[in-house]
Short mmCIF file of C-alpha atoms in Angstrom, two decimals:
data_model
loop_
_atom_site.label_atom_id
_atom_site.label_comp_id
_atom_site.label_asym_id
_atom_site.label_seq_id
_atom_site.Cartn_x
_atom_site.Cartn_y
_atom_site.Cartn_z
CA UNK S 1 -16.34 25.68 -0.20
CA UNK S 2 -13.29 23.73 -1.10
CA UNK S 3 -13.57 21.28 -4.14
CA UNK S 4 -10.86 18.38 -3.53
CA UNK S 5 -10.33 16.05 -6.87
CA UNK S 6 -8.07 13.01 -7.12
CA UNK S 7 -7.33 11.79 -10.22
CA UNK S 8 -6.26 8.09 -10.15
CA UNK S 9 -4.47 6.98 -12.30
CA UNK S 10 -2.76 9.93 -13.75
CA UNK S 11 -0.29 7.88 -15.80
CA UNK S 12 0.98 3.95 -15.83
CA UNK S 13 4.72 5.31 -16.34
CA UNK S 14 6.76 5.41 -13.26
CA UNK S 15 10.71 5.13 -12.35
CA UNK S 16 10.35 3.92 -8.79
CA UNK S 17 9.70 0.01 -9.03
CA UNK S 18 8.14 -0.16 -5.77
CA UNK S 19 7.73 -3.70 -4.79
CA UNK S 20 4.18 -3.62 -3.40
CA UNK S 21 2.93 -1.67 -6.48
CA UNK S 22 0.70 -4.01 -8.34
CA UNK S 23 0.18 -1.24 -11.15
CA UNK S 24 3.25 -2.00 -12.74
CA UNK S 25 2.74 -5.38 -13.26
CA UNK S 26 -0.43 -4.83 -15.28
CA UNK S 27 0.97 -1.52 -17.03
CA UNK S 28 3.32 -4.08 -18.72
CA UNK S 29 0.73 -6.10 -19.97
CA UNK S 30 -1.12 -3.25 -21.76
CA UNK S 31 -2.30 -4.08 -25.52
CA UNK S 32 -2.09 -0.57 -26.02
CA UNK S 33 1.02 1.26 -23.71
CA UNK S 34 -1.19 4.74 -24.21
CA UNK S 35 -4.17 3.69 -22.02
CA UNK S 36 -3.36 4.30 -18.52
CA UNK S 37 -1.89 7.94 -19.32
CA UNK S 38 -4.23 11.01 -19.50
CA UNK S 39 -4.38 12.98 -22.58
CA UNK S 40 -3.83 16.73 -22.33
CA UNK S 41 -7.44 17.31 -23.89
CA UNK S 42 -9.09 15.03 -20.91
CA UNK S 43 -6.81 17.15 -17.97
CA UNK S 44 -7.78 20.06 -19.72
CA UNK S 45 -11.66 19.35 -19.92
CA UNK S 46 -11.27 17.99 -16.23
CA UNK S 47 -9.64 21.43 -15.21
CA UNK S 48 -12.00 23.19 -16.83
CA UNK S 49 -15.26 21.89 -15.29
CA UNK S 50 -13.53 22.05 -11.81
CA UNK S 51 -13.37 25.29 -12.21
CA UNK S 52 -16.26 26.44 -13.60
CA UNK S 53 -18.27 23.92 -10.78
CA UNK S 54 -16.02 25.87 -7.81
CA UNK S 55 -16.72 29.43 -9.50
CA UNK S 56 -14.31 31.91 -6.68
CA UNK S 57 -13.62 28.47 -4.63
CA UNK S 58 -10.27 26.76 -4.25
CA UNK S 59 -10.04 23.71 -6.22
CA UNK S 60 -7.60 21.11 -5.14
CA UNK S 61 -6.04 18.78 -7.40
CA UNK S 62 -4.13 15.34 -6.24
CA UNK S 63 -2.72 13.34 -8.74
CA UNK S 64 -2.17 9.54 -7.94
CA UNK S 65 -0.84 6.61 -9.70
CA UNK S 66 2.28 6.10 -11.36
CA UNK S 67 4.44 9.27 -11.48
CA UNK S 68 2.67 12.15 -12.89
CA UNK S 69 5.40 14.27 -13.32
CA UNK S 70 6.85 12.00 -16.12
CA UNK S 71 3.47 11.77 -17.73
#
């Protein structure tokens, strides 16, 4: 069995400024800029649960929203 997980949104940080992206305008209006950025604690807890659930099976992660490499 394979476990597929999409983490959405991974962050609201992005430097691409795509014209079709609705998320960029929303992130600039946040009262707390850190909302929209996944904490390391949340990421670690999510990964632990996924790997515990999968056992010896494959876990595939997809990060969507913002530019995950900037997070």
